[in-house]
């Protein structure tokens, strides 16, 4: 008895996950840049390697997020 086989992978390239970066908030854009890099980068996919670009993108994301959080807290404090 033949079991059904998985269909062959779709050869069409996938659309970028972070399409429309211009419409994202700075925090969202920073995180999208980090995740898109991690998806595309050979070093990021290899658990035995460290990727300096990914580490820098993560630091940027954290910095942008912390700044946004601080800005919201500053405004909330004045209310
Ligand atoms: Zn990488």
mmCIF file of N, CA, C and O and ligand atoms in Angstrom:
data_model
loop_
_atom_site.group_PDB
_atom_site.id
_atom_site.type_symbol
_atom_site.label_atom_id
_atom_site.label_comp_id
_atom_site.label_asym_id
_atom_site.label_seq_id
_atom_site.Cartn_x
_atom_site.Cartn_y
_atom_site.Cartn_z
ATOM 1 N N UNK A 1 0.836 -1.176 0.000
ATOM 2 C CA UNK A 1 0.000 0.000 0.000
ATOM 3 C C UNK A 1 0.882 1.241 0.000
ATOM 4 O O UNK A 1 1.751 1.396 0.821
ATOM 5 N N UNK A 2 0.622 2.101 -0.959
ATOM 6 C CA UNK A 2 1.406 3.334 -1.056
ATOM 7 C C UNK A 2 0.828 4.412 -0.146
ATOM 8 O O UNK A 2 -0.364 4.703 -0.200
ATOM 9 N N UNK A 3 1.688 4.953 0.675
ATOM 10 C CA UNK A 3 1.303 6.092 1.506
ATOM 11 C C UNK A 3 1.420 7.364 0.670
ATOM 12 O O UNK A 3 2.315 7.479 -0.167
ATOM 13 N N UNK A 4 0.537 8.322 0.900
ATOM 14 C CA UNK A 4 0.694 9.583 0.164
ATOM 15 C C UNK A 4 1.993 10.270 0.576
ATOM 16 O O UNK A 4 2.422 10.197 1.728
ATOM 17 N N UNK A 5 2.627 10.890 -0.379
ATOM 18 C CA UNK A 5 3.884 11.592 -0.096
ATOM 19 C C UNK A 5 3.626 13.086 0.020
ATOM 20 O O UNK A 5 2.651 13.603 -0.532
ATOM 21 N N UNK A 6 4.529 13.734 0.724
ATOM 22 C CA UNK A 6 4.427 15.191 0.818
ATOM 23 C C UNK A 6 4.587 15.782 -0.566
ATOM 24 O O UNK A 6 5.386 15.299 -1.369
ATOM 25 N N UNK A 7 3.847 16.852 -0.859
ATOM 26 C CA UNK A 7 4.034 17.502 -2.159
ATOM 27 C C UNK A 7 5.424 18.142 -2.208
ATOM 28 O O UNK A 7 5.995 18.492 -1.173
ATOM 29 N N UNK A 8 5.973 18.280 -3.401
ATOM 30 C CA UNK A 8 7.290 18.933 -3.490
ATOM 31 C C UNK A 8 7.177 20.377 -3.025
ATOM 32 O O UNK A 8 6.115 20.990 -3.110
ATOM 33 N N UNK A 9 8.270 20.920 -2.505
ATOM 34 C CA UNK A 9 8.211 22.310 -2.030
ATOM 35 C C UNK A 9 7.910 23.269 -3.166
ATOM 36 O O UNK A 9 8.294 23.037 -4.312
ATOM 37 N N UNK A 10 7.200 24.332 -2.833
ATOM 38 C CA UNK A 10 6.865 25.356 -3.807
ATOM 39 C C UNK A 10 8.138 26.102 -4.197
ATOM 40 O O UNK A 10 8.818 26.662 -3.340
ATOM 41 N N UNK A 11 8.486 26.091 -5.496
ATOM 42 C CA UNK A 11 9.739 26.758 -5.897
ATOM 43 C C UNK A 11 9.637 28.282 -5.916
ATOM 44 O O UNK A 11 10.638 28.963 -6.073
ATOM 45 N N UNK A 12 8.433 28.810 -5.698
ATOM 46 C CA UNK A 12 8.259 30.261 -5.708
ATOM 47 C C UNK A 12 8.937 30.862 -4.478
ATOM 48 O O UNK A 12 8.714 30.393 -3.365
ATOM 49 N N UNK A 13 9.767 31.871 -4.671
ATOM 50 C CA UNK A 13 10.408 32.489 -3.496
ATOM 51 C C UNK A 13 9.371 33.068 -2.558
ATOM 52 O O UNK A 13 8.339 33.583 -2.989
ATOM 53 N N UNK A 14 9.656 32.955 -1.263
ATOM 54 C CA UNK A 14 8.729 33.479 -0.264
ATOM 55 C C UNK A 14 8.814 34.993 -0.209
ATOM 56 O O UNK A 14 9.868 35.580 -0.378
ATOM 57 N N UNK A 15 7.677 35.597 0.063
ATOM 58 C CA UNK A 15 7.650 37.051 0.241
ATOM 59 C C UNK A 15 8.359 37.383 1.549
ATOM 60 O O UNK A 15 8.325 36.595 2.492
ATOM 61 N N UNK A 16 9.035 38.518 1.602
ATOM 62 C CA UNK A 16 9.704 38.887 2.849
ATOM 63 C C UNK A 16 8.700 39.034 3.984
ATOM 64 O O UNK A 16 7.590 39.516 3.785
ATOM 65 N N UNK A 17 9.094 38.590 5.170
ATOM 66 C CA UNK A 17 8.212 38.677 6.325
ATOM 67 C C UNK A 17 8.051 40.108 6.795
ATOM 68 O O UNK A 17 7.061 40.449 7.418
ATOM 69 N N UNK A 18 9.030 40.939 6.510
ATOM 70 C CA UNK A 18 9.023 42.298 7.033
ATOM 71 C C UNK A 18 8.672 43.294 5.938
ATOM 72 O O UNK A 18 9.236 44.370 5.877
ATOM 73 N N UNK A 19 7.734 42.945 5.080
ATOM 74 C CA UNK A 19 7.337 43.856 4.013
ATOM 75 C C UNK A 19 6.726 45.117 4.601
ATOM 76 O O UNK A 19 6.071 45.089 5.636
ATOM 77 N N UNK A 20 6.945 46.220 3.957
ATOM 78 C CA UNK A 20 6.339 47.467 4.398
ATOM 79 C C UNK A 20 6.999 48.036 5.632
ATOM 80 O O UNK A 20 6.329 48.545 6.511
ATOM 81 N N UNK A 21 8.331 47.981 5.709
ATOM 82 C CA UNK A 21 9.030 48.478 6.891
ATOM 83 C C UNK A 21 8.678 49.933 7.185
ATOM 84 O O UNK A 21 8.669 50.344 8.329
ATOM 85 N N UNK A 22 8.377 50.719 6.145
ATOM 86 C CA UNK A 22 8.089 52.131 6.347
ATOM 87 C C UNK A 22 6.827 52.371 7.159
ATOM 88 O O UNK A 22 6.641 53.442 7.699
ATOM 89 N N UNK A 23 5.966 51.392 7.251
ATOM 90 C CA UNK A 23 4.715 51.568 7.990
ATOM 91 C C UNK A 23 4.805 51.049 9.421
ATOM 92 O O UNK A 23 3.858 51.122 10.161
ATOM 93 N N UNK A 24 5.943 50.495 9.778
ATOM 94 C CA UNK A 24 6.101 49.962 11.129
ATOM 95 C C UNK A 24 6.637 51.046 12.052
ATOM 96 O O UNK A 24 7.290 51.990 11.615
ATOM 97 N N UNK A 25 6.357 50.884 13.327
ATOM 98 C CA UNK A 25 6.949 51.800 14.306
ATOM 99 C C UNK A 25 8.452 51.521 14.351
ATOM 100 O O UNK A 25 8.909 50.469 13.895
ATOM 101 N N UNK A 26 9.239 52.434 14.900
ATOM 102 C CA UNK A 26 10.680 52.181 14.990
ATOM 103 C C UNK A 26 11.003 50.887 15.746
ATOM 104 O O UNK A 26 11.926 50.154 15.364
ATOM 105 N N UNK A 27 10.249 50.594 16.789
ATOM 106 C CA UNK A 27 10.495 49.357 17.540
ATOM 107 C C UNK A 27 10.178 48.144 16.675
ATOM 108 O O UNK A 27 10.952 47.178 16.625
ATOM 109 N N UNK A 28 9.056 48.204 15.973
ATOM 110 C CA UNK A 28 8.677 47.088 15.102
ATOM 111 C C UNK A 28 9.685 46.925 13.964
ATOM 112 O O UNK A 28 10.042 45.805 13.596
ATOM 113 N N UNK A 29 10.134 48.036 13.398
ATOM 114 C CA UNK A 29 11.097 47.964 12.298
ATOM 115 C C UNK A 29 12.415 47.378 12.771
ATOM 116 O O UNK A 29 13.039 46.575 12.057
ATOM 117 N N UNK A 30 12.844 47.748 13.966
ATOM 118 C CA UNK A 30 14.095 47.206 14.497
ATOM 119 C C UNK A 30 13.969 45.698 14.723
ATOM 120 O O UNK A 30 14.881 44.930 14.401
ATOM 121 N N UNK A 31 12.840 45.266 15.261
ATOM 122 C CA UNK A 31 12.647 43.829 15.499
ATOM 123 C C UNK A 31 12.526 43.075 14.169
ATOM 124 O O UNK A 31 13.089 41.987 14.015
ATOM 125 N N UNK A 32 11.830 43.684 13.203
ATOM 126 C CA UNK A 32 11.704 43.049 11.884
ATOM 127 C C UNK A 32 13.064 42.915 11.215
ATOM 128 O O UNK A 32 13.353 41.891 10.575
ATOM 129 N N UNK A 33 13.912 43.911 11.363
ATOM 130 C CA UNK A 33 15.253 43.830 10.789
ATOM 131 C C UNK A 33 16.034 42.689 11.425
ATOM 132 O O UNK A 33 16.741 41.940 10.738
ATOM 133 N N UNK A 34 15.902 42.552 12.733
ATOM 134 C CA UNK A 34 16.593 41.471 13.436
ATOM 135 C C UNK A 34 16.090 40.099 12.963
ATOM 136 O O UNK A 34 16.891 39.225 12.609
ATOM 137 N N UNK A 35 14.776 39.923 12.940
ATOM 138 C CA UNK A 35 14.243 38.609 12.574
ATOM 139 C C UNK A 35 14.498 38.296 11.101
ATOM 140 O O UNK A 35 14.808 37.148 10.761
ATOM 141 N N UNK A 36 14.395 39.303 10.234
ATOM 142 C CA UNK A 36 14.641 39.040 8.817
ATOM 143 C C UNK A 36 16.098 38.648 8.592
ATOM 144 O O UNK A 36 16.396 37.742 7.815
ATOM 145 N N UNK A 37 16.995 39.313 9.298
ATOM 146 C CA UNK A 37 18.403 38.941 9.179
ATOM 147 C C UNK A 37 18.602 37.496 9.648
ATOM 148 O O UNK A 37 19.288 36.715 8.979
ATOM 149 N N UNK A 38 18.024 37.164 10.785
ATOM 150 C CA UNK A 38 18.208 35.822 11.345
ATOM 151 C C UNK A 38 17.686 34.743 10.393
ATOM 152 O O UNK A 38 18.255 33.655 10.306
ATOM 153 N N UNK A 39 16.621 35.051 9.671
ATOM 154 C CA UNK A 39 16.062 34.083 8.722
ATOM 155 C C UNK A 39 16.985 33.909 7.524
ATOM 156 O O UNK A 39 17.198 32.794 7.040
ATOM 157 N N UNK A 40 17.572 34.992 7.069
ATOM 158 C CA UNK A 40 18.378 34.962 5.851
ATOM 159 C C UNK A 40 19.840 34.579 6.084
ATOM 160 O O UNK A 40 20.537 34.238 5.133
ATOM 161 N N UNK A 41 20.310 34.644 7.290
ATOM 162 C CA UNK A 41 21.747 34.517 7.569
ATOM 163 C C UNK A 41 22.149 33.060 7.861
ATOM 164 O O UNK A 41 21.568 32.414 8.731
ATOM 165 N N UNK A 42 23.159 32.600 7.154
ATOM 166 C CA UNK A 42 23.665 31.237 7.382
ATOM 167 C C UNK A 42 24.246 31.083 8.787
ATOM 168 O O UNK A 42 24.056 30.061 9.440
ATOM 169 N N UNK A 43 24.972 32.091 9.247
ATOM 170 C CA UNK A 43 25.568 32.010 10.590
ATOM 171 C C UNK A 43 24.500 31.939 11.673
ATOM 172 O O UNK A 43 24.659 31.246 12.671
ATOM 173 N N UNK A 44 23.409 32.674 11.502
ATOM 174 C CA UNK A 44 22.340 32.660 12.505
ATOM 175 C C UNK A 44 21.635 31.301 12.567
ATOM 176 O O UNK A 44 21.159 30.905 13.623
ATOM 177 N N UNK A 45 21.591 30.626 11.450
ATOM 178 C CA UNK A 45 20.928 29.322 11.439
ATOM 179 C C UNK A 45 21.805 28.228 12.022
ATOM 180 O O UNK A 45 21.329 27.148 12.331
ATOM 181 N N UNK A 46 23.082 28.490 12.160
ATOM 182 C CA UNK A 46 24.014 27.509 12.699
ATOM 183 C C UNK A 46 24.223 27.799 14.185
ATOM 184 O O UNK A 46 24.803 28.828 14.548
ATOM 185 N N UNK A 47 23.768 26.879 15.042
ATOM 186 C CA UNK A 47 23.839 27.122 16.488
ATOM 187 C C UNK A 47 25.273 27.161 16.989
ATOM 188 O O UNK A 47 25.533 27.627 18.101
ATOM 189 N N UNK A 48 26.215 26.683 16.201
ATOM 190 C CA UNK A 48 27.609 26.678 16.623
ATOM 191 C C UNK A 48 28.338 27.974 16.256
ATOM 192 O O UNK A 48 29.527 28.103 16.535
ATOM 193 N N UNK A 49 27.646 28.899 15.604
ATOM 194 C CA UNK A 49 28.275 30.155 15.210
ATOM 195 C C UNK A 49 27.642 31.331 15.954
ATOM 196 O O UNK A 49 26.484 31.290 16.338
ATOM 197 N N UNK A 50 28.421 32.359 16.115
ATOM 198 C CA UNK A 50 27.925 33.626 16.650
ATOM 199 C C UNK A 50 27.876 34.616 15.513
ATOM 200 O O UNK A 50 28.794 34.671 14.701
ATOM 201 N N UNK A 51 26.814 35.367 15.437
ATOM 202 C CA UNK A 51 26.669 36.340 14.363
ATOM 203 C C UNK A 51 26.714 37.748 14.961
ATOM 204 O O UNK A 51 25.819 38.138 15.711
ATOM 205 N N UNK A 52 27.763 38.472 14.621
ATOM 206 C CA UNK A 52 27.927 39.823 15.173
ATOM 207 C C UNK A 52 26.848 40.768 14.651
ATOM 208 O O UNK A 52 26.407 41.671 15.373
ATOM 209 N N UNK A 53 26.428 40.568 13.417
ATOM 210 C CA UNK A 53 25.378 41.436 12.852
ATOM 211 C C UNK A 53 24.078 41.233 13.626
ATOM 212 O O UNK A 53 23.408 42.201 14.002
ATOM 213 N N UNK A 54 23.722 39.978 13.891
ATOM 214 C CA UNK A 54 22.492 39.711 14.646
ATOM 215 C C UNK A 54 22.588 40.288 16.052
ATOM 216 O O UNK A 54 21.609 40.847 16.563
ATOM 217 N N UNK A 55 23.753 40.151 16.664
ATOM 218 C CA UNK A 55 23.908 40.701 18.011
ATOM 219 C C UNK A 55 23.742 42.221 18.000
ATOM 220 O O UNK A 55 23.122 42.781 18.897
ATOM 221 N N UNK A 56 24.297 42.884 16.982
ATOM 222 C CA UNK A 56 24.151 44.332 16.887
ATOM 223 C C UNK A 56 22.701 44.722 16.610
ATOM 224 O O UNK A 56 22.181 45.671 17.206
ATOM 225 N N UNK A 57 22.028 43.970 15.719
ATOM 226 C CA UNK A 57 20.615 44.254 15.444
ATOM 227 C C UNK A 57 19.770 44.068 16.704
ATOM 228 O O UNK A 57 18.837 44.838 16.954
ATOM 229 N N UNK A 58 20.094 43.063 17.517
ATOM 230 C CA UNK A 58 19.365 42.839 18.759
ATOM 231 C C UNK A 58 19.604 43.997 19.731
ATOM 232 O O UNK A 58 18.677 44.487 20.382
ATOM 233 N N UNK A 59 20.866 44.458 19.805
ATOM 234 C CA UNK A 59 21.174 45.595 20.686
ATOM 235 C C UNK A 59 20.422 46.847 20.221
ATOM 236 O O UNK A 59 19.905 47.608 21.041
ATOM 237 N N UNK A 60 20.346 47.063 18.902
ATOM 238 C CA UNK A 60 19.603 48.218 18.377
ATOM 239 C C UNK A 60 18.134 48.098 18.759
ATOM 240 O O UNK A 60 17.512 49.069 19.223
ATOM 241 N N UNK A 61 17.570 46.906 18.572
ATOM 242 C CA UNK A 61 16.163 46.688 18.930
ATOM 243 C C UNK A 61 15.933 46.990 20.410
ATOM 244 O O UNK A 61 14.975 47.685 20.767
ATOM 245 N N UNK A 62 16.811 46.513 21.259
ATOM 246 C CA UNK A 62 16.662 46.763 22.697
ATOM 247 C C UNK A 62 16.773 48.252 23.013
ATOM 248 O O UNK A 62 16.022 48.779 23.826
ATOM 249 N N UNK A 63 17.737 48.918 22.380
ATOM 250 C CA UNK A 63 17.936 50.354 22.608
ATOM 251 C C UNK A 63 16.701 51.142 22.176
ATOM 252 O O UNK A 63 16.230 52.018 22.906
ATOM 253 N N UNK A 64 16.179 50.828 20.993
ATOM 254 C CA UNK A 64 14.995 51.530 20.478
ATOM 255 C C UNK A 64 13.790 51.253 21.384
ATOM 256 O O UNK A 64 13.027 52.169 21.722
ATOM 257 N N UNK A 65 13.630 50.022 21.807
ATOM 258 C CA UNK A 65 12.518 49.657 22.683
ATOM 259 C C UNK A 65 12.617 50.337 24.034
ATOM 260 O O UNK A 65 11.619 50.845 24.569
ATOM 261 N N UNK A 66 13.825 50.354 24.587
ATOM 262 C CA UNK A 66 14.020 51.010 25.881
ATOM 263 C C UNK A 66 13.731 52.504 25.771
ATOM 264 O O UNK A 66 13.109 53.093 26.658
ATOM 265 N N UNK A 67 14.177 53.125 24.675
ATOM 266 C CA UNK A 67 13.942 54.560 24.483
ATOM 267 C C UNK A 67 12.451 54.844 24.344
ATOM 268 O O UNK A 67 11.941 55.819 24.916
ATOM 269 N N UNK A 68 11.748 53.998 23.613
ATOM 270 C CA UNK A 68 10.302 54.183 23.451
ATOM 271 C C UNK A 68 9.595 54.014 24.792
ATOM 272 O O UNK A 68 8.708 54.810 25.140
ATOM 273 N N UNK A 69 9.970 53.025 25.539
ATOM 274 C CA UNK A 69 9.368 52.806 26.852
ATOM 275 C C UNK A 69 9.628 53.968 27.788
ATOM 276 O O UNK A 69 8.739 54.396 28.543
ATOM 277 N N UNK A 70 10.855 54.500 27.729
ATOM 278 C CA UNK A 70 11.206 55.639 28.575
ATOM 279 C C UNK A 70 10.405 56.873 28.181
ATOM 280 O O UNK A 70 9.938 57.632 29.037
ATOM 281 N N UNK A 71 10.223 57.079 26.867
ATOM 282 C CA UNK A 71 9.456 58.237 26.395
ATOM 283 C C UNK A 71 8.011 58.152 26.870
ATOM 284 O O UNK A 71 7.436 59.156 27.307
ATOM 285 N N UNK A 72 7.444 56.971 26.806
ATOM 286 C CA UNK A 72 6.056 56.792 27.277
ATOM 287 C C UNK A 72 5.987 57.038 28.782
ATOM 288 O O UNK A 72 5.081 57.731 29.275
ATOM 289 N N UNK A 73 6.957 56.527 29.515
ATOM 290 C CA UNK A 73 6.956 56.716 30.967
ATOM 291 C C UNK A 73 7.105 58.190 31.323
ATOM 292 O O UNK A 73 6.462 58.683 32.261
ATOM 293 N N UNK A 74 7.940 58.916 30.559
ATOM 294 C CA UNK A 74 8.114 60.350 30.825
ATOM 295 C C UNK A 74 6.817 61.114 30.630
ATOM 296 O O UNK A 74 6.472 61.983 31.435
ATOM 297 N N UNK A 75 6.090 60.810 29.571
ATOM 298 C CA UNK A 75 4.817 61.484 29.317
ATOM 299 C C UNK A 75 3.798 61.093 30.375
ATOM 300 O O UNK A 75 3.071 61.944 30.899
ATOM 301 N N UNK A 76 3.747 59.823 30.742
ATOM 302 C CA UNK A 76 2.781 59.351 31.728
ATOM 303 C C UNK A 76 3.044 60.000 33.082
ATOM 304 O O UNK A 76 2.113 60.278 33.842
ATOM 305 N N UNK A 77 4.305 60.257 33.383
ATOM 306 C CA UNK A 77 4.667 60.866 34.658
ATOM 307 C C UNK A 77 4.130 62.308 34.756
ATOM 308 O O UNK A 77 3.786 62.769 35.824
ATOM 309 N N UNK A 78 4.072 62.997 33.585
ATOM 310 C CA UNK A 78 3.598 64.377 33.579
ATOM 311 C C UNK A 78 2.073 64.466 33.641
ATOM 312 O O UNK A 78 1.539 65.506 33.941
ATOM 313 N N UNK A 79 1.391 63.367 33.319
ATOM 314 C CA UNK A 79 -0.082 63.408 33.259
ATOM 315 C C UNK A 79 -0.681 63.453 34.653
ATOM 316 O O UNK A 79 -0.142 63.061 35.624
HETATM 317 ZN ZN1 LIG B 1 23.371 36.504 11.228
#
